[in-house]
């Protein structure tokens, strides 16, 4: 238990990936650390409302759909009818195990967890309040803000209405929808569109832009669009909301184009807001932007040098994986003064649609615009023995490489286990140097595996060279 009005080397506000990474880094370097968490359980939004429950839901939906279409299970699949709330409950055990595991990290490293809401009272002081308890003040040499984010809620929408949900409250739905409209076709919208379609729910995906995931490789996102439509998802590009009309038994989305879309539920998936509104930033002269996000330098310091910020609260890339590293790097700067920053050029993107997408490096469009001579190599999963065995033949691995030096410039994968497959190429890219493509040709891969897609794609690319 924490002392009354104590002083620490580091205070971390928030116990999500960024807060955990910071706390563990500081504790391992023998610094006194305290973590303030407003909720009873540790793990933040990543564990309780975001990454863990949605990916557990994705896995369950994929397996459910797989069993229902597999001829081997024909005899009993007609008796298999699971509802959305039943499938949601499969995530509960994962969340419980993750919470228990993470709490043990803090206990093992003697890091006190203080339950309550934190507000800054100075560049080195924090006030913590908890229900039924007297407020206490804590001080530290450095403070790390890792408060995460929440779904953005436009003021004109009534989120208290049961037919209007966001990515947090959709996980509390108590009935199996027949139809759902998803407004916003970014990562969260695309992931939920594929999940719901695999549960037999009719999906309308409304995209405010001209194509899905416009920052990704065009060929990959075109493949995603094709497979979403193949699952029955209706995609509406270049549409914007005019108003939402919630009713007792359904909800109607009115678009500026004049189109109206009726469905059982509306899932608002258009942006997120940093959790900074309760931090009392004005007390230290800090100001968040319109989306509640803070500006930091390469060491993750805010404009107040003793206050750092990591994770979703600083915006891009807003990934659990990057937040953990940002927390470690921020704590490392506090401990040693060493400046480390993320290699954005080698940061993998994982999008857990069905099939999933993962990439690292540059896209064809970016290379063409910058005039870099490049070539590509493909390996289609349907040609791989392992993919045929496990009936995961949808997808491909795409290598983009320099046409003269054979340096790998980008890796893009679409298909099951894409987020695992991409790390092989990421490691080779991190080595640096020329003729990286040759590495995949000269390396012996286990057979049959999905990893041998690298050899196939590299040979395919080499054959394209003049």
PDB file of C-alpha atoms in Angstrom, residues 214-449:
ATOM      1  CA  UNK A 214      -6.311   5.176 -47.807  1.00  0.00           C
ATOM      2  CA  UNK A 215      -2.872   5.195 -46.130  1.00  0.00           C
ATOM      3  CA  UNK A 216      -2.405   1.473 -46.837  1.00  0.00           C
ATOM      4  CA  UNK A 217      -1.179  -0.132 -50.059  1.00  0.00           C
ATOM      5  CA  UNK A 218      -3.827   0.180 -52.781  1.00  0.00           C
ATOM      6  CA  UNK A 219      -3.670  -3.457 -53.842  1.00  0.00           C
ATOM      7  CA  UNK A 220      -4.180  -4.649 -50.268  1.00  0.00           C
ATOM      8  CA  UNK A 221      -7.144  -2.385 -49.539  1.00  0.00           C
ATOM      9  CA  UNK A 222      -8.758  -3.330 -52.836  1.00  0.00           C
ATOM     10  CA  UNK A 223      -8.516  -6.966 -51.745  1.00  0.00           C
ATOM     11  CA  UNK A 224     -10.120  -6.071 -48.408  1.00  0.00           C
ATOM     12  CA  UNK A 225     -12.965  -4.223 -50.147  1.00  0.00           C
ATOM     13  CA  UNK A 226     -13.590  -7.209 -52.403  1.00  0.00           C
ATOM     14  CA  UNK A 227     -13.766  -9.671 -49.512  1.00  0.00           C
ATOM     15  CA  UNK A 228     -15.981  -7.432 -47.391  1.00  0.00           C
ATOM     16  CA  UNK A 229     -18.433  -7.134 -50.268  1.00  0.00           C
ATOM     17  CA  UNK A 230     -18.162 -10.873 -50.842  1.00  0.00           C
ATOM     18  CA  UNK A 231     -19.332 -11.335 -47.248  1.00  0.00           C
ATOM     19  CA  UNK A 232     -22.357  -9.118 -47.934  1.00  0.00           C
ATOM     20  CA  UNK A 233     -21.048  -5.835 -46.521  1.00  0.00           C
ATOM     21  CA  UNK A 234     -22.469  -2.782 -48.314  1.00  0.00           C
ATOM     22  CA  UNK A 235     -19.763  -0.102 -48.556  1.00  0.00           C
ATOM     23  CA  UNK A 236     -20.753   3.534 -49.163  1.00  0.00           C
ATOM     24  CA  UNK A 237     -17.784   5.748 -50.080  1.00  0.00           C
ATOM     25  CA  UNK A 238     -17.649   9.579 -49.979  1.00  0.00           C
ATOM     26  CA  UNK A 239     -20.647   9.907 -47.685  1.00  0.00           C
ATOM     27  CA  UNK A 240     -21.123  12.199 -44.686  1.00  0.00           C
ATOM     28  CA  UNK A 241     -23.688  12.219 -41.919  1.00  0.00           C
ATOM     29  CA  UNK A 242     -26.449  14.799 -42.013  1.00  0.00           C
ATOM     30  CA  UNK A 243     -28.304  13.569 -38.940  1.00  0.00           C
ATOM     31  CA  UNK A 244     -29.215  10.437 -37.031  1.00  0.00           C
ATOM     32  CA  UNK A 245     -32.798   9.470 -36.215  1.00  0.00           C
ATOM     33  CA  UNK A 246     -32.926   6.920 -33.386  1.00  0.00           C
ATOM     34  CA  UNK A 247     -36.247   5.116 -32.948  1.00  0.00           C
ATOM     35  CA  UNK A 248     -37.598   2.488 -30.574  1.00  0.00           C
ATOM     36  CA  UNK A 249     -36.750  -0.536 -32.691  1.00  0.00           C
ATOM     37  CA  UNK A 250     -34.199   0.789 -35.208  1.00  0.00           C
ATOM     38  CA  UNK A 251     -32.122   3.795 -36.194  1.00  0.00           C
ATOM     39  CA  UNK A 252     -31.986   5.763 -39.453  1.00  0.00           C
ATOM     40  CA  UNK A 253     -28.788   7.402 -40.666  1.00  0.00           C
ATOM     41  CA  UNK A 254     -29.492  10.391 -42.933  1.00  0.00           C
ATOM     42  CA  UNK A 255     -26.571  11.234 -45.229  1.00  0.00           C
ATOM     43  CA  UNK A 256     -25.796  14.552 -46.906  1.00  0.00           C
ATOM     44  CA  UNK A 257     -26.274  12.863 -50.280  1.00  0.00           C
ATOM     45  CA  UNK A 258     -29.932  12.296 -49.413  1.00  0.00           C
ATOM     46  CA  UNK A 259     -29.528   8.567 -48.855  1.00  0.00           C
ATOM     47  CA  UNK A 260     -31.132   7.063 -45.763  1.00  0.00           C
ATOM     48  CA  UNK A 261     -29.920   3.826 -44.148  1.00  0.00           C
ATOM     49  CA  UNK A 262     -32.052   1.950 -41.637  1.00  0.00           C
ATOM     50  CA  UNK A 263     -30.607  -0.699 -39.329  1.00  0.00           C
ATOM     51  CA  UNK A 264     -31.008  -2.129 -35.844  1.00  0.00           C
ATOM     52  CA  UNK A 265     -27.977  -0.263 -34.530  1.00  0.00           C
ATOM     53  CA  UNK A 266     -25.594   2.533 -35.479  1.00  0.00           C
ATOM     54  CA  UNK A 267     -21.943   2.018 -34.522  1.00  0.00           C
ATOM     55  CA  UNK A 268     -20.104   5.341 -34.505  1.00  0.00           C
ATOM     56  CA  UNK A 269     -16.457   4.599 -35.362  1.00  0.00           C
ATOM     57  CA  UNK A 270     -15.177   7.960 -36.525  1.00  0.00           C
ATOM     58  CA  UNK A 271     -12.229   9.055 -34.427  1.00  0.00           C
ATOM     59  CA  UNK A 272     -11.018   9.026 -30.835  1.00  0.00           C
ATOM     60  CA  UNK A 273     -10.407  11.632 -28.108  1.00  0.00           C
ATOM     61  CA  UNK A 274      -7.485  11.736 -25.697  1.00  0.00           C
ATOM     62  CA  UNK A 275      -8.350  11.370 -22.011  1.00  0.00           C
ATOM     63  CA  UNK A 276      -6.993  14.721 -20.865  1.00  0.00           C
ATOM     64  CA  UNK A 277     -10.110  16.630 -19.802  1.00  0.00           C
ATOM     65  CA  UNK A 278      -9.835  15.597 -16.127  1.00  0.00           C
ATOM     66  CA  UNK A 279      -6.073  16.130 -15.794  1.00  0.00           C
ATOM     67  CA  UNK A 280      -6.304  19.836 -14.881  1.00  0.00           C
ATOM     68  CA  UNK A 281      -3.746  20.689 -17.559  1.00  0.00           C
ATOM     69  CA  UNK A 282      -4.225  24.424 -17.094  1.00  0.00           C
ATOM     70  CA  UNK A 283      -2.581  24.151 -13.663  1.00  0.00           C
ATOM     71  CA  UNK A 284       0.764  23.481 -15.363  1.00  0.00           C
ATOM     72  CA  UNK A 285       0.243  25.587 -18.478  1.00  0.00           C
ATOM     73  CA  UNK A 286      -0.484  22.708 -20.874  1.00  0.00           C
ATOM     74  CA  UNK A 287      -3.260  22.683 -23.450  1.00  0.00           C
ATOM     75  CA  UNK A 288      -4.632  19.746 -25.432  1.00  0.00           C
ATOM     76  CA  UNK A 289      -5.774  20.097 -29.037  1.00  0.00           C
ATOM     77  CA  UNK A 290      -9.353  19.687 -30.256  1.00  0.00           C
ATOM     78  CA  UNK A 291      -9.104  15.901 -29.955  1.00  0.00           C
ATOM     79  CA  UNK A 292      -7.698  15.993 -26.412  1.00  0.00           C
ATOM     80  CA  UNK A 293      -4.160  15.172 -27.521  1.00  0.00           C
ATOM     81  CA  UNK A 294      -0.870  16.594 -26.245  1.00  0.00           C
ATOM     82  CA  UNK A 295       2.227  17.633 -28.175  1.00  0.00           C
ATOM     83  CA  UNK A 296       5.522  16.050 -27.159  1.00  0.00           C
ATOM     84  CA  UNK A 297       9.132  16.162 -28.350  1.00  0.00           C
ATOM     85  CA  UNK A 298      11.215  13.152 -29.451  1.00  0.00           C
ATOM     86  CA  UNK A 299      11.800  12.209 -25.819  1.00  0.00           C
ATOM     87  CA  UNK A 300       8.010  12.303 -25.193  1.00  0.00           C
ATOM     88  CA  UNK A 301       8.304  15.405 -23.018  1.00  0.00           C
ATOM     89  CA  UNK A 302       5.505  17.938 -23.079  1.00  0.00           C
ATOM     90  CA  UNK A 303       6.195  21.672 -22.933  1.00  0.00           C
ATOM     91  CA  UNK A 304       6.701  21.124 -19.196  1.00  0.00           C
ATOM     92  CA  UNK A 305      10.003  19.163 -19.069  1.00  0.00           C
ATOM     93  CA  UNK A 306       9.086  17.143 -15.963  1.00  0.00           C
ATOM     94  CA  UNK A 307       5.827  15.925 -17.542  1.00  0.00           C
ATOM     95  CA  UNK A 308       5.893  13.260 -20.256  1.00  0.00           C
ATOM     96  CA  UNK A 309       3.042  11.822 -22.317  1.00  0.00           C
ATOM     97  CA  UNK A 310       2.820   8.511 -24.185  1.00  0.00           C
ATOM     98  CA  UNK A 311       0.302   6.356 -26.034  1.00  0.00           C
ATOM     99  CA  UNK A 312      -3.039   7.379 -27.473  1.00  0.00           C
ATOM    100  CA  UNK A 313      -2.981  10.664 -25.580  1.00  0.00           C
ATOM    101  CA  UNK A 314      -0.337  11.964 -28.017  1.00  0.00           C
ATOM    102  CA  UNK A 315      -2.106  10.688 -31.151  1.00  0.00           C
ATOM    103  CA  UNK A 316      -0.382   8.909 -34.022  1.00  0.00           C
ATOM    104  CA  UNK A 317       0.296   6.015 -34.266  1.00  0.00           C
ATOM    105  CA  UNK A 318      -2.098   5.184 -31.395  1.00  0.00           C
ATOM    106  CA  UNK A 319      -1.235   1.487 -31.251  1.00  0.00           C
ATOM    107  CA  UNK A 320      -0.909  -0.677 -28.145  1.00  0.00           C
ATOM    108  CA  UNK A 321       2.463  -1.895 -29.403  1.00  0.00           C
ATOM    109  CA  UNK A 322       3.842   1.604 -29.964  1.00  0.00           C
ATOM    110  CA  UNK A 323       2.426   2.873 -26.661  1.00  0.00           C
ATOM    111  CA  UNK A 324       4.381   0.255 -24.720  1.00  0.00           C
ATOM    112  CA  UNK A 325       7.627   1.275 -26.408  1.00  0.00           C
ATOM    113  CA  UNK A 326       6.878   4.969 -25.941  1.00  0.00           C
ATOM    114  CA  UNK A 327       6.417   4.325 -22.230  1.00  0.00           C
ATOM    115  CA  UNK A 328       9.718   2.467 -22.051  1.00  0.00           C
ATOM    116  CA  UNK A 329      11.561   5.171 -23.970  1.00  0.00           C
ATOM    117  CA  UNK A 330      10.091   7.972 -21.841  1.00  0.00           C
ATOM    118  CA  UNK A 331      11.077   6.207 -18.622  1.00  0.00           C
ATOM    119  CA  UNK A 332      14.490   5.462 -20.118  1.00  0.00           C
ATOM    120  CA  UNK A 333      15.022   9.173 -20.762  1.00  0.00           C
ATOM    121  CA  UNK A 334      14.092   9.938 -17.161  1.00  0.00           C
ATOM    122  CA  UNK A 335      16.442   7.263 -15.822  1.00  0.00           C
ATOM    123  CA  UNK A 336      19.495   7.724 -18.057  1.00  0.00           C
ATOM    124  CA  UNK A 337      18.934  10.877 -20.075  1.00  0.00           C
ATOM    125  CA  UNK A 338      19.285   8.729 -23.195  1.00  0.00           C
ATOM    126  CA  UNK A 339      17.105   9.925 -26.077  1.00  0.00           C
ATOM    127  CA  UNK A 340      15.419   7.087 -27.976  1.00  0.00           C
ATOM    128  CA  UNK A 341      12.524   7.335 -30.391  1.00  0.00           C
ATOM    129  CA  UNK A 342      10.459   4.880 -32.356  1.00  0.00           C
ATOM    130  CA  UNK A 343      11.544   3.852 -35.858  1.00  0.00           C
ATOM    131  CA  UNK A 344       8.331   4.783 -37.637  1.00  0.00           C
ATOM    132  CA  UNK A 345       9.738   3.434 -40.890  1.00  0.00           C
ATOM    133  CA  UNK A 346       9.946  -0.028 -39.307  1.00  0.00           C
ATOM    134  CA  UNK A 347       6.758   0.078 -37.254  1.00  0.00           C
ATOM    135  CA  UNK A 348       4.345  -2.641 -38.400  1.00  0.00           C
ATOM    136  CA  UNK A 349       0.665  -1.942 -38.856  1.00  0.00           C
ATOM    137  CA  UNK A 350      -1.747  -4.695 -37.868  1.00  0.00           C
ATOM    138  CA  UNK A 351      -5.418  -4.439 -38.848  1.00  0.00           C
ATOM    139  CA  UNK A 352      -7.491  -7.325 -37.526  1.00  0.00           C
ATOM    140  CA  UNK A 353     -10.116  -7.627 -40.187  1.00  0.00           C
ATOM    141  CA  UNK A 354     -11.055 -11.096 -41.464  1.00  0.00           C
ATOM    142  CA  UNK A 355      -8.680 -11.792 -43.226  1.00  0.00           C
ATOM    143  CA  UNK A 356      -6.237  -9.517 -41.444  1.00  0.00           C
ATOM    144  CA  UNK A 357      -3.826  -6.976 -42.888  1.00  0.00           C
ATOM    145  CA  UNK A 358      -0.308  -6.117 -41.836  1.00  0.00           C
ATOM    146  CA  UNK A 359       2.405  -4.010 -43.397  1.00  0.00           C
ATOM    147  CA  UNK A 360       5.718  -2.324 -42.746  1.00  0.00           C
ATOM    148  CA  UNK A 361       7.578   0.199 -44.890  1.00  0.00           C
ATOM    149  CA  UNK A 362       6.429   2.158 -47.910  1.00  0.00           C
ATOM    150  CA  UNK A 363       3.595   1.658 -50.373  1.00  0.00           C
ATOM    151  CA  UNK A 364       3.770   1.611 -54.164  1.00  0.00           C
ATOM    152  CA  UNK A 365       2.027   4.979 -54.295  1.00  0.00           C
ATOM    153  CA  UNK A 366       4.586   6.619 -52.011  1.00  0.00           C
ATOM    154  CA  UNK A 367       7.517   5.224 -53.983  1.00  0.00           C
ATOM    155  CA  UNK A 368       6.043   6.228 -57.336  1.00  0.00           C
ATOM    156  CA  UNK A 369       5.445   9.775 -56.099  1.00  0.00           C
ATOM    157  CA  UNK A 370       9.057  10.060 -54.891  1.00  0.00           C
ATOM    158  CA  UNK A 371      10.507   8.607 -58.108  1.00  0.00           C
ATOM    159  CA  UNK A 372      12.198   5.585 -56.523  1.00  0.00           C
ATOM    160  CA  UNK A 373      12.838   2.726 -58.982  1.00  0.00           C
ATOM    161  CA  UNK A 374      11.092  -0.275 -57.479  1.00  0.00           C
ATOM    162  CA  UNK A 375       9.725  -3.671 -58.358  1.00  0.00           C
ATOM    163  CA  UNK A 376       7.307  -6.024 -56.615  1.00  0.00           C
ATOM    164  CA  UNK A 377       7.072  -9.735 -55.917  1.00  0.00           C
ATOM    165  CA  UNK A 378       3.913 -11.659 -55.004  1.00  0.00           C
ATOM    166  CA  UNK A 379       3.184 -14.906 -53.236  1.00  0.00           C
ATOM    167  CA  UNK A 380      -0.491 -15.881 -53.309  1.00  0.00           C
ATOM    168  CA  UNK A 381      -1.600 -18.006 -50.388  1.00  0.00           C
ATOM    169  CA  UNK A 382      -3.660 -20.290 -52.633  1.00  0.00           C
ATOM    170  CA  UNK A 383      -0.363 -21.591 -54.062  1.00  0.00           C
ATOM    171  CA  UNK A 384       1.117 -22.497 -50.651  1.00  0.00           C
ATOM    172  CA  UNK A 385       0.737 -26.063 -49.401  1.00  0.00           C
ATOM    173  CA  UNK A 386       0.260 -24.968 -45.782  1.00  0.00           C
ATOM    174  CA  UNK A 387      -2.525 -22.557 -46.741  1.00  0.00           C
ATOM    175  CA  UNK A 388      -4.248 -25.309 -48.703  1.00  0.00           C
ATOM    176  CA  UNK A 389      -4.037 -27.693 -45.740  1.00  0.00           C
ATOM    177  CA  UNK A 390      -5.567 -25.260 -43.263  1.00  0.00           C
ATOM    178  CA  UNK A 391      -8.051 -23.876 -45.816  1.00  0.00           C
ATOM    179  CA  UNK A 392      -6.675 -20.320 -45.562  1.00  0.00           C
ATOM    180  CA  UNK A 393      -6.103 -19.746 -49.259  1.00  0.00           C
ATOM    181  CA  UNK A 394      -7.348 -16.144 -49.345  1.00  0.00           C
ATOM    182  CA  UNK A 395      -4.543 -13.618 -49.293  1.00  0.00           C
ATOM    183  CA  UNK A 396      -1.066 -12.779 -50.453  1.00  0.00           C
ATOM    184  CA  UNK A 397       2.341 -11.516 -49.422  1.00  0.00           C
ATOM    185  CA  UNK A 398       3.684  -8.566 -51.408  1.00  0.00           C
ATOM    186  CA  UNK A 399       7.317  -7.478 -51.330  1.00  0.00           C
ATOM    187  CA  UNK A 400       8.336  -4.067 -52.685  1.00  0.00           C
ATOM    188  CA  UNK A 401      12.050  -3.701 -53.300  1.00  0.00           C
ATOM    189  CA  UNK A 402      14.528  -1.319 -54.908  1.00  0.00           C
ATOM    190  CA  UNK A 403      15.016  -2.391 -58.518  1.00  0.00           C
ATOM    191  CA  UNK A 404      18.775  -1.716 -58.412  1.00  0.00           C
ATOM    192  CA  UNK A 405      19.963  -2.406 -54.855  1.00  0.00           C
ATOM    193  CA  UNK A 406      17.356  -5.116 -54.005  1.00  0.00           C
ATOM    194  CA  UNK A 407      16.733  -3.389 -50.663  1.00  0.00           C
ATOM    195  CA  UNK A 408      13.314  -4.228 -49.213  1.00  0.00           C
ATOM    196  CA  UNK A 409      11.256  -1.023 -49.169  1.00  0.00           C
ATOM    197  CA  UNK A 410       7.866  -2.324 -48.112  1.00  0.00           C
ATOM    198  CA  UNK A 411       6.107  -5.518 -47.044  1.00  0.00           C
ATOM    199  CA  UNK A 412       2.339  -5.855 -47.301  1.00  0.00           C
ATOM    200  CA  UNK A 413       0.378  -8.923 -46.323  1.00  0.00           C
ATOM    201  CA  UNK A 414      -3.305  -9.747 -46.590  1.00  0.00           C
ATOM    202  CA  UNK A 415      -4.610 -13.004 -45.158  1.00  0.00           C
ATOM    203  CA  UNK A 416      -4.833 -15.032 -41.982  1.00  0.00           C
ATOM    204  CA  UNK A 417      -1.788 -14.594 -39.684  1.00  0.00           C
ATOM    205  CA  UNK A 418      -0.623 -11.544 -41.673  1.00  0.00           C
ATOM    206  CA  UNK A 419       0.316  -9.744 -38.446  1.00  0.00           C
ATOM    207  CA  UNK A 420       2.636 -12.646 -37.572  1.00  0.00           C
ATOM    208  CA  UNK A 421       4.073 -13.151 -41.065  1.00  0.00           C
ATOM    209  CA  UNK A 422       5.123  -9.497 -41.442  1.00  0.00           C
ATOM    210  CA  UNK A 423       7.656  -9.691 -38.611  1.00  0.00           C
ATOM    211  CA  UNK A 424      10.005 -11.914 -40.616  1.00  0.00           C
ATOM    212  CA  UNK A 425      10.402  -9.240 -43.261  1.00  0.00           C
ATOM    213  CA  UNK A 426      10.532  -6.491 -40.640  1.00  0.00           C
ATOM    214  CA  UNK A 427      13.596  -8.151 -39.091  1.00  0.00           C
ATOM    215  CA  UNK A 428      15.380  -8.348 -42.438  1.00  0.00           C
ATOM    216  CA  UNK A 429      14.582  -4.692 -43.164  1.00  0.00           C
ATOM    217  CA  UNK A 430      15.984  -3.675 -39.767  1.00  0.00           C
ATOM    218  CA  UNK A 431      19.345  -5.236 -40.661  1.00  0.00           C
ATOM    219  CA  UNK A 432      19.850  -2.602 -43.331  1.00  0.00           C
ATOM    220  CA  UNK A 433      22.157  -2.924 -46.299  1.00  0.00           C
ATOM    221  CA  UNK A 434      21.620  -3.929 -49.908  1.00  0.00           C
ATOM    222  CA  UNK A 435      20.391  -7.130 -51.573  1.00  0.00           C
ATOM    223  CA  UNK A 436      17.911  -7.915 -48.806  1.00  0.00           C
ATOM    224  CA  UNK A 437      15.683  -9.619 -51.373  1.00  0.00           C
ATOM    225  CA  UNK A 438      18.443 -12.180 -51.937  1.00  0.00           C
ATOM    226  CA  UNK A 439      18.221 -13.153 -48.257  1.00  0.00           C
ATOM    227  CA  UNK A 440      14.781 -14.673 -48.816  1.00  0.00           C
ATOM    228  CA  UNK A 441      15.981 -16.555 -51.886  1.00  0.00           C
ATOM    229  CA  UNK A 442      19.053 -17.986 -50.162  1.00  0.00           C
ATOM    230  CA  UNK A 443      17.328 -18.895 -46.884  1.00  0.00           C
ATOM    231  CA  UNK A 444      15.812 -22.349 -46.384  1.00  0.00           C
ATOM    232  CA  UNK A 445      12.280 -22.149 -44.941  1.00  0.00           C
ATOM    233  CA  UNK A 446      10.449 -24.988 -43.237  1.00  0.00           C
ATOM    234  CA  UNK A 447       8.006 -26.736 -45.551  1.00  0.00           C
ATOM    235  CA  UNK A 448       5.081 -26.551 -45.497  1.00  0.00           C
ATOM    236  CA  UNK A 449       4.755 -23.154 -43.794  1.00  0.00           C
TER     237      UNK A 449
END
